[in-house]
Coordinates of C-alpha atoms and ligand atoms in Angstrom, one line a residue:
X29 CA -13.4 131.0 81.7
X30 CA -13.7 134.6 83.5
X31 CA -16.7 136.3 83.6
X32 CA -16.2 140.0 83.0
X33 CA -18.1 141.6 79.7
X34 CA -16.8 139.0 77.3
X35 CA -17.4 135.9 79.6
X36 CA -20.9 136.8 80.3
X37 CA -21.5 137.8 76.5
X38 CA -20.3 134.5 75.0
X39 CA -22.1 132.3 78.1
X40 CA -25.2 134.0 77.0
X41 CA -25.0 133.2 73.6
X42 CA -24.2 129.6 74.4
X43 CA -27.3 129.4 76.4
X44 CA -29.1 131.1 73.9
X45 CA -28.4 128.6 71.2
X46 CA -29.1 125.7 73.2
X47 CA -26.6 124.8 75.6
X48 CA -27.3 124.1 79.0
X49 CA -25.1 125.0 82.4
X50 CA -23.5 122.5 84.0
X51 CA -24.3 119.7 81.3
X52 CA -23.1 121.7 78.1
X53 CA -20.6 124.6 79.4
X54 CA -19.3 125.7 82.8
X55 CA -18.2 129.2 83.8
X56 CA -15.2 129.5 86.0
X57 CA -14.2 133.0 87.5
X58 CA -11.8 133.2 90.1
X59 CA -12.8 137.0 91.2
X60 CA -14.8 136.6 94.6
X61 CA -18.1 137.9 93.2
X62 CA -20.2 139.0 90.0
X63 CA -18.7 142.0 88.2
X64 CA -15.2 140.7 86.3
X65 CA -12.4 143.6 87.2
X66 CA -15.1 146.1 87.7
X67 CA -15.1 144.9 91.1
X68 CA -12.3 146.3 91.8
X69 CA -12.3 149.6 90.1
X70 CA -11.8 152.8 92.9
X71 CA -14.4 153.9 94.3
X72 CA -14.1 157.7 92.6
X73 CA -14.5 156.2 89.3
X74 CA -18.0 156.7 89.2
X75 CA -20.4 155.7 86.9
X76 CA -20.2 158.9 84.8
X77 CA -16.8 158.9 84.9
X78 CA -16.6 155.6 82.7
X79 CA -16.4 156.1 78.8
X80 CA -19.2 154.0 77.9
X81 CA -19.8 150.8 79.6
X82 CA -22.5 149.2 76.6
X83 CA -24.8 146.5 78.4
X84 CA -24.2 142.8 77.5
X85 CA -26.4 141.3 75.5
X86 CA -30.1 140.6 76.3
X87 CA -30.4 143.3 78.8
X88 CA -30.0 146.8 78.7
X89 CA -28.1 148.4 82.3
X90 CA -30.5 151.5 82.4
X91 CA -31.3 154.2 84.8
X92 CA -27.7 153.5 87.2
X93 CA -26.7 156.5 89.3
X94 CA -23.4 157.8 87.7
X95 CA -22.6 159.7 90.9
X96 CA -22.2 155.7 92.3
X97 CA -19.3 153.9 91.8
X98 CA -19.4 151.9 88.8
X99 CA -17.7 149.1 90.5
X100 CA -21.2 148.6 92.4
X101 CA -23.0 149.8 89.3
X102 CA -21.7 146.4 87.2
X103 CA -21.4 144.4 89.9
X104 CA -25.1 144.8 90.3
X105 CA -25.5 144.4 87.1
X106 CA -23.7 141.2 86.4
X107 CA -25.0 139.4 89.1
X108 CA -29.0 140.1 88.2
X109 CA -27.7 139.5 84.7
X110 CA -26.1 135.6 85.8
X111 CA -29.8 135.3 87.6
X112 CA -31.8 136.1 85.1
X113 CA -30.1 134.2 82.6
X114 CA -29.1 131.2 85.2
X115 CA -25.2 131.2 83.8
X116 CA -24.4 129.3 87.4
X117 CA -20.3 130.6 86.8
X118 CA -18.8 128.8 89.7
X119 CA -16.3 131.2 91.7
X120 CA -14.0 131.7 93.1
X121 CA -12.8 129.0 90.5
X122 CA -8.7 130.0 89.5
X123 CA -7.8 128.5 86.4
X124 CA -4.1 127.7 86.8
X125 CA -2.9 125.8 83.4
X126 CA -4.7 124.4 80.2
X127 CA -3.1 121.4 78.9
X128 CA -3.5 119.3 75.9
X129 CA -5.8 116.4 77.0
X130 CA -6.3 113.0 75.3
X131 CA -8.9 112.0 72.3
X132 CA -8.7 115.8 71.0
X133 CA -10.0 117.4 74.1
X134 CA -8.4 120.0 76.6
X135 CA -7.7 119.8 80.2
X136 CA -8.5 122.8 82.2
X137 CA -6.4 122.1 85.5
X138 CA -8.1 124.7 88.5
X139 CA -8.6 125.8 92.2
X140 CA -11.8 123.2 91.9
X141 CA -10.5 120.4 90.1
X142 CA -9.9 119.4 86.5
X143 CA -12.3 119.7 83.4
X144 CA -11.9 118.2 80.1
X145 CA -13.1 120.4 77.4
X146 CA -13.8 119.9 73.3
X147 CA -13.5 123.8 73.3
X148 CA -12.5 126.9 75.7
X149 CA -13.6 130.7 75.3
X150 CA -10.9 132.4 77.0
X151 CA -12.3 135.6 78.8
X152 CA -9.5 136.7 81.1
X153 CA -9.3 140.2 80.9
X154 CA -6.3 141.9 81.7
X155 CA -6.7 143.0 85.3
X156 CA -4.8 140.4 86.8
X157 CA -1.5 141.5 84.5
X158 CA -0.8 145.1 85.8
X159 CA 2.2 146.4 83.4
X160 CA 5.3 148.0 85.1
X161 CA 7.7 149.3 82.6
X162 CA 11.4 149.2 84.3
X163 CA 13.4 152.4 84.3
X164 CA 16.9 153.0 85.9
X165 CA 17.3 153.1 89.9
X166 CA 13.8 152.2 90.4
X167 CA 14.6 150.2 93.5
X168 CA 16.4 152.9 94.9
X169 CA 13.1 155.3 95.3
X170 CA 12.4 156.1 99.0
X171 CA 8.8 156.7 98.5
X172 CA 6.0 155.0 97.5
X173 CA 5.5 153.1 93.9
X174 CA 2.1 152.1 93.2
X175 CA 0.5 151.0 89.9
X176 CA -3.3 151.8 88.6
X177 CA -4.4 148.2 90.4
X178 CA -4.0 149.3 93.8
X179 CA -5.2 153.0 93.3
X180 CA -8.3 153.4 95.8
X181 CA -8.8 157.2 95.7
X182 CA -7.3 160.7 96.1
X183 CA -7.7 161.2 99.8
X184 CA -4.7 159.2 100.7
X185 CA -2.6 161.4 99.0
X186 CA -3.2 164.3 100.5
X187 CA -0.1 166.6 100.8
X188 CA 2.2 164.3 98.9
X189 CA 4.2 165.0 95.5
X190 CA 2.9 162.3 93.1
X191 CA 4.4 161.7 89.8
X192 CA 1.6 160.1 87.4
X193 CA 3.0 157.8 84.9
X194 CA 1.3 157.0 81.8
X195 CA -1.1 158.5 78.7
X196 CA -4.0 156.6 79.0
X197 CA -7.4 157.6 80.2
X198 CA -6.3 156.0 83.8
X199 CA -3.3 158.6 84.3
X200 CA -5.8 161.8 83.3
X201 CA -8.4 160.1 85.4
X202 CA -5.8 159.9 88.4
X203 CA -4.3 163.3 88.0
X204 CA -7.7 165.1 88.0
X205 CA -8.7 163.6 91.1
X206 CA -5.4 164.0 92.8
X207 CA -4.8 167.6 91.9
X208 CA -6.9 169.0 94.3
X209 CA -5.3 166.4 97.2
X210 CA -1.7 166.5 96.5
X211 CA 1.2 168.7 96.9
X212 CA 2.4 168.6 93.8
X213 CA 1.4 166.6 90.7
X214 CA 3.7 166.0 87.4
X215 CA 2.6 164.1 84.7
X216 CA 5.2 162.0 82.3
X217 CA 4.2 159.9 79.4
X218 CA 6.4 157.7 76.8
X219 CA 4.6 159.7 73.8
X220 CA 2.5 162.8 73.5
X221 CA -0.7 162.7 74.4
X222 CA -3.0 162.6 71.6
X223 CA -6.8 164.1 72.2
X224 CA -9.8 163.6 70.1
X225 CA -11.8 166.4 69.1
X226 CA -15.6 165.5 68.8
X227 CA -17.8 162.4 68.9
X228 CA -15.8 159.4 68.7
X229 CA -18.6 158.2 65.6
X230 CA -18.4 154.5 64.9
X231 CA -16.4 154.6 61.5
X232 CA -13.2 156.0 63.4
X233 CA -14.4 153.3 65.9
X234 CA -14.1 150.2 63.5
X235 CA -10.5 151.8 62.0
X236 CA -9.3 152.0 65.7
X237 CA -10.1 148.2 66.4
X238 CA -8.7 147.5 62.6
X239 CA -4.9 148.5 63.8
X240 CA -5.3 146.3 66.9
X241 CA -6.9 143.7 65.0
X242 CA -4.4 144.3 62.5
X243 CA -1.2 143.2 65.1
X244 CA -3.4 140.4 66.8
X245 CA -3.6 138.6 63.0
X246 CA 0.4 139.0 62.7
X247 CA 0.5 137.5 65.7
X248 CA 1.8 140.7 67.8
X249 CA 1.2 141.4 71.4
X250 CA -2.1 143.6 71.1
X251 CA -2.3 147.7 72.1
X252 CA -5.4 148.2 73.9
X253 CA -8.6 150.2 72.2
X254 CA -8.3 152.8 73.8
X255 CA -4.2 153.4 73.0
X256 CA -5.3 154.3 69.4
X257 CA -8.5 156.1 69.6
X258 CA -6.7 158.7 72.2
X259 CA -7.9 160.6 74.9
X260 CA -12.0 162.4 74.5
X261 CA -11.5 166.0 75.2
X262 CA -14.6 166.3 77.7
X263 CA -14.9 169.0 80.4
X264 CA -12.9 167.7 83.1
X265 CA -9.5 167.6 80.6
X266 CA -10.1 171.1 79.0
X267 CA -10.4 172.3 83.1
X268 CA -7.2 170.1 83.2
X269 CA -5.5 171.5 80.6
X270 CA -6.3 175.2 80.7
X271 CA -5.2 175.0 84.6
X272 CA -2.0 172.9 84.4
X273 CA -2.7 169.9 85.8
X274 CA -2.4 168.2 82.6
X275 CA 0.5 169.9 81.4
X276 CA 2.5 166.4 80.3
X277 CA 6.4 166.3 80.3
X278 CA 8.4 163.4 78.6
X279 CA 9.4 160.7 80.3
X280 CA 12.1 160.7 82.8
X281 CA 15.6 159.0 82.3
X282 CA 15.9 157.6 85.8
X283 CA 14.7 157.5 89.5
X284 CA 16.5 158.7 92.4
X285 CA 16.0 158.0 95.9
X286 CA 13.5 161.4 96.2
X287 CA 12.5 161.9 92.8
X288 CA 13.0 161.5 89.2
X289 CA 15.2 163.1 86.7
X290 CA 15.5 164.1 83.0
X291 CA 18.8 164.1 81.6
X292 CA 18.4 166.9 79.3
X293 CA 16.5 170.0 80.8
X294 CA 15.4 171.5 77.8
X295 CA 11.9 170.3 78.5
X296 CA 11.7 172.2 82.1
X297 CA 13.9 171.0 85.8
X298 CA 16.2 168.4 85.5
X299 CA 14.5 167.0 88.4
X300 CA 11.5 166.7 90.6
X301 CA 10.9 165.8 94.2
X302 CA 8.1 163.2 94.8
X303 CA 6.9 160.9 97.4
X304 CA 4.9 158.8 95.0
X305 CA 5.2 157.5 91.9
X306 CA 1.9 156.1 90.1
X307 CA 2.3 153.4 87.2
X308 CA -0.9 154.5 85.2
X309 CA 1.0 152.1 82.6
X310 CA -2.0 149.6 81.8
X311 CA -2.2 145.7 81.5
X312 CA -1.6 143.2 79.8
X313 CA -3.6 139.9 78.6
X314 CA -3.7 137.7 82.0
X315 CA -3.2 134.4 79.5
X316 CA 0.1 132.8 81.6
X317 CA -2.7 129.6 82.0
X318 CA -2.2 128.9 78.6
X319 CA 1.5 128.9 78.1
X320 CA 1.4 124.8 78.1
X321 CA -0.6 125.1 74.6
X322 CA 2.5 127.4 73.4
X323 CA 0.1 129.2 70.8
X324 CA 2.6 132.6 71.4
X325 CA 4.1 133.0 68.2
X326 CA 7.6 134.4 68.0
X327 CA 6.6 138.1 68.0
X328 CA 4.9 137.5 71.5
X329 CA 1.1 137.3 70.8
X330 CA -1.6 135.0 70.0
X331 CA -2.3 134.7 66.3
X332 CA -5.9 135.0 66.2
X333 CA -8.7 134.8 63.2
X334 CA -11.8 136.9 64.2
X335 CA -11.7 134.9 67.9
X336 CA -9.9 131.7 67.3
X337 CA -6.4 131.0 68.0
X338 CA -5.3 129.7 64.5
X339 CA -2.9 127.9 65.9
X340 CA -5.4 125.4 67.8
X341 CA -9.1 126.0 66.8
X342 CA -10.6 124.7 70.1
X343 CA -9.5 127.9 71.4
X344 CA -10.9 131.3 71.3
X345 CA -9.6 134.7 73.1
X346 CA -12.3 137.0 74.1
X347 CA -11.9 140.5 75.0
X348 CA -8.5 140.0 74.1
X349 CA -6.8 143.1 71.4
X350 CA -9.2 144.4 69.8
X351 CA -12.3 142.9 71.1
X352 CA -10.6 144.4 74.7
X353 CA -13.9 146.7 75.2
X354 CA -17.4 146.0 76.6
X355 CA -18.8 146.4 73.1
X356 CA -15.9 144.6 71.3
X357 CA -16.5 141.6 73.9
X358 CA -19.9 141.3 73.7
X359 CA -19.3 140.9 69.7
X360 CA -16.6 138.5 70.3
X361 CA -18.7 136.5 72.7
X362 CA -21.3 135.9 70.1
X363 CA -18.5 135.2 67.4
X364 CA -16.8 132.6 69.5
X365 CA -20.3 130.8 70.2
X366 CA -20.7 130.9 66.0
X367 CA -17.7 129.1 65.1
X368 CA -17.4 126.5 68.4
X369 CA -20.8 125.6 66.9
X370 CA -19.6 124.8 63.8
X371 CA -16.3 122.8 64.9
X372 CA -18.5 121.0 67.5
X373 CA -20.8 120.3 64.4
X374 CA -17.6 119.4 62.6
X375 CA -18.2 121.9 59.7
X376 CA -15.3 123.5 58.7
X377 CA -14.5 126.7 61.0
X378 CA -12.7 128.9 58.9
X379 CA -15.9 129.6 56.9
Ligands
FAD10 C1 -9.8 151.5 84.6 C2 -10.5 150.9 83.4 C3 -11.6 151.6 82.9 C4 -12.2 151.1 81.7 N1 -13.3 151.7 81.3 C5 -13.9 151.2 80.1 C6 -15.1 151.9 79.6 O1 -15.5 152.9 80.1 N2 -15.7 151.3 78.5 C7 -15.2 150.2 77.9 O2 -15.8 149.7 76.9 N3 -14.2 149.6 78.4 C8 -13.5 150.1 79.5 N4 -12.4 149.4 80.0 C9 -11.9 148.2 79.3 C10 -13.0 147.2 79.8 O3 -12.9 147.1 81.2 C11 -12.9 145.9 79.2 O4 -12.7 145.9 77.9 C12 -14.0 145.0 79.6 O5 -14.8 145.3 80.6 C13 -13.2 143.8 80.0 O6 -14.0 142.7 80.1 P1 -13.4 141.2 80.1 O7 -14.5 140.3 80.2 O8 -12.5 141.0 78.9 O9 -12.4 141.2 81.3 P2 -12.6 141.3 82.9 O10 -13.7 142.2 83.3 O11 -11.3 141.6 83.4 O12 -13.1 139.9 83.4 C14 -12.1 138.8 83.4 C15 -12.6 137.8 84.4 O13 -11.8 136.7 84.3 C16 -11.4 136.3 85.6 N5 -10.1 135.6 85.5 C17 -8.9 136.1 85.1 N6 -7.9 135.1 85.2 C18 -8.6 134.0 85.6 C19 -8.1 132.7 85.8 N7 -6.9 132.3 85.6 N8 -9.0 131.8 86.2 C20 -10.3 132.1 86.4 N9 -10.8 133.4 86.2 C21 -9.9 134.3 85.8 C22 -11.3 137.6 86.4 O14 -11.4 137.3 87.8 C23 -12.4 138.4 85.9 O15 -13.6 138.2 86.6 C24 -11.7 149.9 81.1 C25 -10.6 149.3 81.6 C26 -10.0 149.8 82.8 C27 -8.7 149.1 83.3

């Protein structure tokens, strides 16, 4: 279920190994349309603005615009790719809870009834589970609170002081585009920003998905990717650091009705006026549906081999930790397909 990158990739590779739509495998997406969270992405994040979207499998996305915005550019994409492949993902399709069924299967309980599965590929991305850390006297803040999710441009904030919380590529991406808008922009993150020098090559790739894979095996709650391969030093954040805009304090100790404020001031003003405060603070995996199988372990995760929940083999997490990027998903898709194969052909899946 969910067809984003890694829904798409792994329905492919079903269909390409034999099974059919409707008789063999459904797809069920809740979004309204083709395009997974892309959809939904603002409209300023163009095409070229997006770190390297790599095509699902089977056919390559060429010649796109990247002055467009890439939510139109996948969307596109996904839904000539569903045609031409003839996925048939039924949507808008919510998947609410997946329960323990009887004779060894799984029942997947939904806006559109109830299926009963011998497998599931799990393919829900994390848009739907926008993180919000909590800091002191947050609920007292006049102004506006608004989290990467509900961003839809610069333009709105026009004359406004915005505080931009959060180290990820999502917070420089905001605070480049707002500069130029806004009042007054301040950016605050948990940790210093790390940048990356250079071509991100695929060796320091493959280490950076090691540590994630590395917590999803202990059974930790993943870090995305992109939280250990830090942030590309392109042109846009040189401009942005050479002219201030991405000059990053630490975080602030609480929120007051019109601002927020650092209790030590050795790192600049105790405090700073704002009228907006934007959680660039990231997401986590939208997997609540599953709670009833209770395959968390204790440190909060899902204990996963390669895809499969070792906890319950009939279930596999794609795009989850470190497959949680269009080229880890499309691996994970085909990986998924691999080993549902081999329990469905009751050889042994761990090999
Ligand atoms: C702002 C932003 C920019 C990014 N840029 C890049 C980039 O440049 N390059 C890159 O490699 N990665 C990027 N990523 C990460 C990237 O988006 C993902 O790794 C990949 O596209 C996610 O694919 P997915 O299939 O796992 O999830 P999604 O695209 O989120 O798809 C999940 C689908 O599941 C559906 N769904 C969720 N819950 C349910 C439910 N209960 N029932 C039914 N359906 C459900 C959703 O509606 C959705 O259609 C970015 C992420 C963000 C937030």
């Amino acid at each position: 279920m969910g067809a984003g990158q890694a829904g798409l990739s792994a329905a492919h590779h079903l269909r390409r190994t034999g099974f059919e739509p409707d008789r063999d495998f459904v797809v069920l997406d809740h979004s309204p349309a083709p395009g997974g969270a892309w959809q939904f992405r603002w409209p300023s994040l163009t095409y070229g603005k997006v770190h390297g979207m790599h095509s699902l499998p089977g056919m390559e996305l060429t010649g796109a615009d990247p002055a467009r915005p890439s939510a139109e550019v996948v969307s596109g994409y996904f839904a000539a790719y569903e045609r031409a492949f003839d996925l048939r993902v039924r949507r808008p399709v919510d998947v609410r809870a997946v329960r323990e069924g009887s004779g060894g299967r799984l029942l997947v309980e939904s806006s559109a009834g109830t299926w009963s599965t011998r497998a599931l590929i799990n393919a829900t991305g994390t848009w739907d589970r926008p993180f919000w850390p909590r800091y002191p006297g947050q609920e007292t803040f006049r102004g506006r609170q608004l989290h990467t999710a509900q961003y839809t441009g610069p333009a709105e904030f026009a004359g406004l002081r915005v505080v931009v919380v959060g180290g990820g590529a999502s917070g420089t991406q905001h605070l480049l585009e707002l500069a130029p808008y806004a009042a007054a922009t301040t950016w605050v993150t948990r940790r210093e920003p790390v940048f990356r020098e250079g071509p991100f090559d695929e060796e320091a790739g493959r280490a950076a998905v090691a540590l994630v894979e590395e917590r999803v095996r202990q059974g930790l709650p993943p870090r995305s990717v992109v939280s250990v391969t830090g942030l590309p030093l392109n042109d846009a954040i040189r401009r942005g650091l050479a002219d201030g805009t991405l000059d990053r304090r630490p975080m602030f100790d609480r929120i007051v009705p019109d601002g927020v404020e650092w209790t030590d001031g050795t790192a600049g003003a105790r405090h700073v006026d704002a009228d907006v405060i934007l959680w660039a603070t990231g997401f986590r995996a939208a997997i609540d549906h599953l709670a009833p199988l209770r395959l968390r372990e204790a440190g909060g995760g899902i204990r996963l081999e390669g895809t499969r929940a070792v906890a319950d083999p009939r279930i596999h997490l794609v795009g989850y930790g470190p497959s949680a990027s269009t080229v880890g998903a499309n691996r994970a898709g085909r990986a998924a397909v691999r080993d549902i194969r081999r329990l469905l052909a009751g050889r042994p899946v761990a090999a």
